[in-house]
Coordinates of C-alpha atoms in Angstrom, one line a residue:
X295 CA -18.7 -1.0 0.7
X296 CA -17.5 -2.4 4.1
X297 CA -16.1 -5.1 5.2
X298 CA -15.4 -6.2 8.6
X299 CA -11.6 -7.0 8.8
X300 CA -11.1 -7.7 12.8
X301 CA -12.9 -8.5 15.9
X302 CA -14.5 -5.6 17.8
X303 CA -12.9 -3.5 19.6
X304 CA -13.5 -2.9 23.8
X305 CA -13.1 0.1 25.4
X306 CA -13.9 0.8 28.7
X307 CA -15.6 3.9 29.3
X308 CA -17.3 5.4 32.0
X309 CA -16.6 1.7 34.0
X310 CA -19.0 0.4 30.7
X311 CA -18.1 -1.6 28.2
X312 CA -18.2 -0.1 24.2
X313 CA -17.9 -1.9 21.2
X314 CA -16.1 -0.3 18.5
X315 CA -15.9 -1.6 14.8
X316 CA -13.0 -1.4 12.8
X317 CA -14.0 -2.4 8.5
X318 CA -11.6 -2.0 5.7
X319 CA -12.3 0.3 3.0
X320 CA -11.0 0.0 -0.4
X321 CA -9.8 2.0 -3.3
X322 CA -8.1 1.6 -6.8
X323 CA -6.4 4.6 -8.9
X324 CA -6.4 2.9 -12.7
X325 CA -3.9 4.0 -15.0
X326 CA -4.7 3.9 -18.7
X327 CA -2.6 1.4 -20.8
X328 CA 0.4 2.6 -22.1
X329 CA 1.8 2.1 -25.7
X330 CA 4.4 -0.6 -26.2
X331 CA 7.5 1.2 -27.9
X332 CA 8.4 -1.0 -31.0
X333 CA 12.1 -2.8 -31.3
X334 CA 12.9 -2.5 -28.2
X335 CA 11.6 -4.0 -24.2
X336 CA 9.4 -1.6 -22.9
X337 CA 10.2 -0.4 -19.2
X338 CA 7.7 -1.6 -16.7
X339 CA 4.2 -0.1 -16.8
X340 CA 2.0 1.3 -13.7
X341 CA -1.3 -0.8 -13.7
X342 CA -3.0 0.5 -10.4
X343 CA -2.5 1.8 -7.3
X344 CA -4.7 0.5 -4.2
X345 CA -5.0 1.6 -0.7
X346 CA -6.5 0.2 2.5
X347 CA -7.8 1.8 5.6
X348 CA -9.1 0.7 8.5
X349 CA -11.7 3.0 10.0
X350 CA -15.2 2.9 11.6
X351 CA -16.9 4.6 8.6
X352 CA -15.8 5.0 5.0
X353 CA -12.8 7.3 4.8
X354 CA -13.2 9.7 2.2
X355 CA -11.2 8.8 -1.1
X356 CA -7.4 9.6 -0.9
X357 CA -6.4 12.6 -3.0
X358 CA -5.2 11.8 -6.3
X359 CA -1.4 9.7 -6.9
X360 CA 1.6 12.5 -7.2
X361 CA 0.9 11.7 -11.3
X362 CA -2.9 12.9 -10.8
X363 CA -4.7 9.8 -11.2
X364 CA -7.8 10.1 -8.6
X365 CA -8.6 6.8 -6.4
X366 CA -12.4 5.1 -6.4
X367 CA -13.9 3.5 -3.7
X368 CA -14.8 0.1 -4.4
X369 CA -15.8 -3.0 -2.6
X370 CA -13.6 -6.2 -1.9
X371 CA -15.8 -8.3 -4.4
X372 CA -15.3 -5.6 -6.9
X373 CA -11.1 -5.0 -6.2
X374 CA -11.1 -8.9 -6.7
X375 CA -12.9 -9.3 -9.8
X376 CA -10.2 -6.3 -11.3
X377 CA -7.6 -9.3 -10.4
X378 CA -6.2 -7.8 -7.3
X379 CA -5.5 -8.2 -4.1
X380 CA -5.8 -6.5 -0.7
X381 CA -3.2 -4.6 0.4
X382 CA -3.3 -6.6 3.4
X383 CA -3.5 -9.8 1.3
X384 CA -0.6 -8.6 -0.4
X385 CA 1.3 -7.3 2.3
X386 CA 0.9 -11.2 4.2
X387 CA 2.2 -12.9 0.8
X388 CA 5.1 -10.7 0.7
X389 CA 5.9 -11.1 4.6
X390 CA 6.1 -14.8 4.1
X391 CA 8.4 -14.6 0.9
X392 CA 10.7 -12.7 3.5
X393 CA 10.6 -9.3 1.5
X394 CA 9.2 -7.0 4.6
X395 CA 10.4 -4.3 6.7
X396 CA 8.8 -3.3 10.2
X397 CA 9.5 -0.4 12.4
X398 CA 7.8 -0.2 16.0
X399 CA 7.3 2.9 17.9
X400 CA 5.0 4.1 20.9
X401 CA 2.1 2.7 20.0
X402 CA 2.0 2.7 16.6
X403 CA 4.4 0.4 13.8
X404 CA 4.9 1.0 10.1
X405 CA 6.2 -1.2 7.3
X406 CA 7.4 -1.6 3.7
X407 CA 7.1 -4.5 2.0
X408 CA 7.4 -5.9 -1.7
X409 CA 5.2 -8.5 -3.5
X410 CA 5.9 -10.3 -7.0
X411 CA 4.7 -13.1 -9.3
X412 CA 4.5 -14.3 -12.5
X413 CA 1.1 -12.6 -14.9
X414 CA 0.4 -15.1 -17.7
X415 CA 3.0 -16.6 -19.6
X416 CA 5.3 -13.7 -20.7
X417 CA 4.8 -10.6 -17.7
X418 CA 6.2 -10.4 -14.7
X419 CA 4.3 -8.2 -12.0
X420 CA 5.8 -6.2 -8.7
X421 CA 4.0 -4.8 -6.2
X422 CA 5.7 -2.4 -4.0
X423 CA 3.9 -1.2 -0.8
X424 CA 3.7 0.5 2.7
X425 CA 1.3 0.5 5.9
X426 CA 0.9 2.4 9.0
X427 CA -0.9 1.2 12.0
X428 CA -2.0 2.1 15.6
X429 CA -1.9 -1.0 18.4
X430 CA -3.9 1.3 20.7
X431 CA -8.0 0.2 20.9
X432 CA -9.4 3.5 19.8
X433 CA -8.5 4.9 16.0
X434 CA -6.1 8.0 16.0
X435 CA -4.5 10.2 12.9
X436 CA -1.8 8.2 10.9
X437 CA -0.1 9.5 8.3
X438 CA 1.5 7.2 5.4
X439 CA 3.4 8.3 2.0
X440 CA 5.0 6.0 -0.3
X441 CA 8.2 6.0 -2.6
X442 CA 9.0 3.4 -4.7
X443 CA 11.3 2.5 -8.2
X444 CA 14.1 0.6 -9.5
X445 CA 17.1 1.2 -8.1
X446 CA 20.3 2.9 -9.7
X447 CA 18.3 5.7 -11.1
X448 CA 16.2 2.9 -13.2
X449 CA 13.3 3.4 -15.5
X450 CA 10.8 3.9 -13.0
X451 CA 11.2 6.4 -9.8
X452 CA 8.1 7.1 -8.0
X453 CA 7.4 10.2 -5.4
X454 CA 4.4 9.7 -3.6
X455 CA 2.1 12.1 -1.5
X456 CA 1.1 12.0 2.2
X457 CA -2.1 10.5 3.1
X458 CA -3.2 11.4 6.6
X459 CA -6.5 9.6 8.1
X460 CA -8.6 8.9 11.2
X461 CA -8.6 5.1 11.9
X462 CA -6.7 2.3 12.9
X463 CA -4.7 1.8 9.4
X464 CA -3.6 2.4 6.4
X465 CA -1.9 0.3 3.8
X466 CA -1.2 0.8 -0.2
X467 CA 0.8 -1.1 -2.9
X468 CA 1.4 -0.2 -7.0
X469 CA 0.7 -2.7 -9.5
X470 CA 3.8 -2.3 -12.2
X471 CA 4.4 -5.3 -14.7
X472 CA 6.8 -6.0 -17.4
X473 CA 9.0 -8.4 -20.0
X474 CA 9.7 -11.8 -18.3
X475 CA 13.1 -11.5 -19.9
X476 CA 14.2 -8.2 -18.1
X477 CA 15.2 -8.7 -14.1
X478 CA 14.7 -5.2 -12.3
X479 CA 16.1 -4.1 -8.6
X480 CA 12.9 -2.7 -6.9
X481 CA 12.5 -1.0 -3.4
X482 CA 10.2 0.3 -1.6
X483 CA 10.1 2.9 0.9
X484 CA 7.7 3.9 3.5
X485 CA 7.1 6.9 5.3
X486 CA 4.9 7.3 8.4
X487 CA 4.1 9.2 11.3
X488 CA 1.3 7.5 14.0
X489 CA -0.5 11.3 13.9
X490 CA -0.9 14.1 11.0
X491 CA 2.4 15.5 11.9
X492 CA 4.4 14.7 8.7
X493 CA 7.4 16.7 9.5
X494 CA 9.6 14.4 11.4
X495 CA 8.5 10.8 9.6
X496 CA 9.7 7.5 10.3
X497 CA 10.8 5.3 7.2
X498 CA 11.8 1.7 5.9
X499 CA 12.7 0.5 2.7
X500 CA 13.0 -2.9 1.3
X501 CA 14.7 -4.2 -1.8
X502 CA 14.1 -7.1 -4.1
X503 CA 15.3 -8.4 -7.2
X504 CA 13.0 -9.7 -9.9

């Protein structure tokens, strides 16, 4: 359930040379389906929430979304066959559609960043997300915690929970789509720490209409 997602890693120890890898690990929280209220446009639906993180060996699972749904680990051939992308994938689309926010610190950066397309020929789909990650060669504790919503007190306000790891990063987005005829204010807002301290977080928060 690895994949190898940059070069090795050189650190010299000792005056030797040691090679450590850094893989991606993957995993998807599923939401069920919600009902579609009758005579009137539905507000946007959660479809999934997927996180990234960059480690030596498999992380284990994050704990459970603030709403309770628990995450599965999964491999990339299996997150792509569910029709998604990785968070890193997703974070590089929205980074080039200029919806991206970076913070650097001492050694460490963190970022928000919102994605968005068209899902067949009547739903539009959002992506909000957030990473954390170290510059330094050997993995550390991050710490990462996502909010996310519409703006103005819309229909959807999410609260998320800290994740804190060992490893170099971690990324996550949520899946939300929606009426092609309704046009939402999103953001997305990123807290992160480059240790497990949480109590003194750094943050950015992007916005985007869609």
């Amino acid at each position: 359930m690895r994949s190898l997602s940059r070069a090795a890693c050189l650190a010299i120890l000792l005056g030797g040379i040691s090679t450590v890898m850094a893989s991606a690990f993957y995993y998807i929280a599923l939401y069920g389906q919600s009902p579609a209220s009758r005579g009137v446009t539905p507000p946007p639906q959660i479809k999934a929430e997927v996180m990234e993180i960059e480690a030596e060996t498999a992380p284990s699972p994050p704990p459970p979304t603030a709403d309770g749904v628990p995450f599965t680990q999964v491999t990339l051939d299996q997150l792509h066959g569910m029709g998604y992308l990785t968070p890193s994938e997703n974070l590089a689309q929205a980074q080039q559609a200029g919806f991206y926010d970076e913070i650097a610190l001492d050694g460490w950066y963190g970022a928000s960043y919102i994605n968005a397309s068209y899902s067949g020929a009547y739903l539009k789909r959002v992506q909000p997300g957030a990473k954390v990650w170290r510059d330094w060669t050997n993995p550390g504790w991050m710490s990462l915690k996502q909010n996310c919503g519409i703006t103005r007190n819309g229909p959807v306000q999410y609260v998320g929970r800290w994740v804190t790891r060992w490893g170099w990063s971690m990324n996550t987005y949520r899946d939300y789509s929606y009426s092609r005829s309704v046009t939402w204010e999103w953001y997305s807002q990123g807290y992160f720490t480059g240790s497990s301290d949480t109590l003194c977080p750094s943050t950015r928060t992007t916005y985007r209409t869609w």
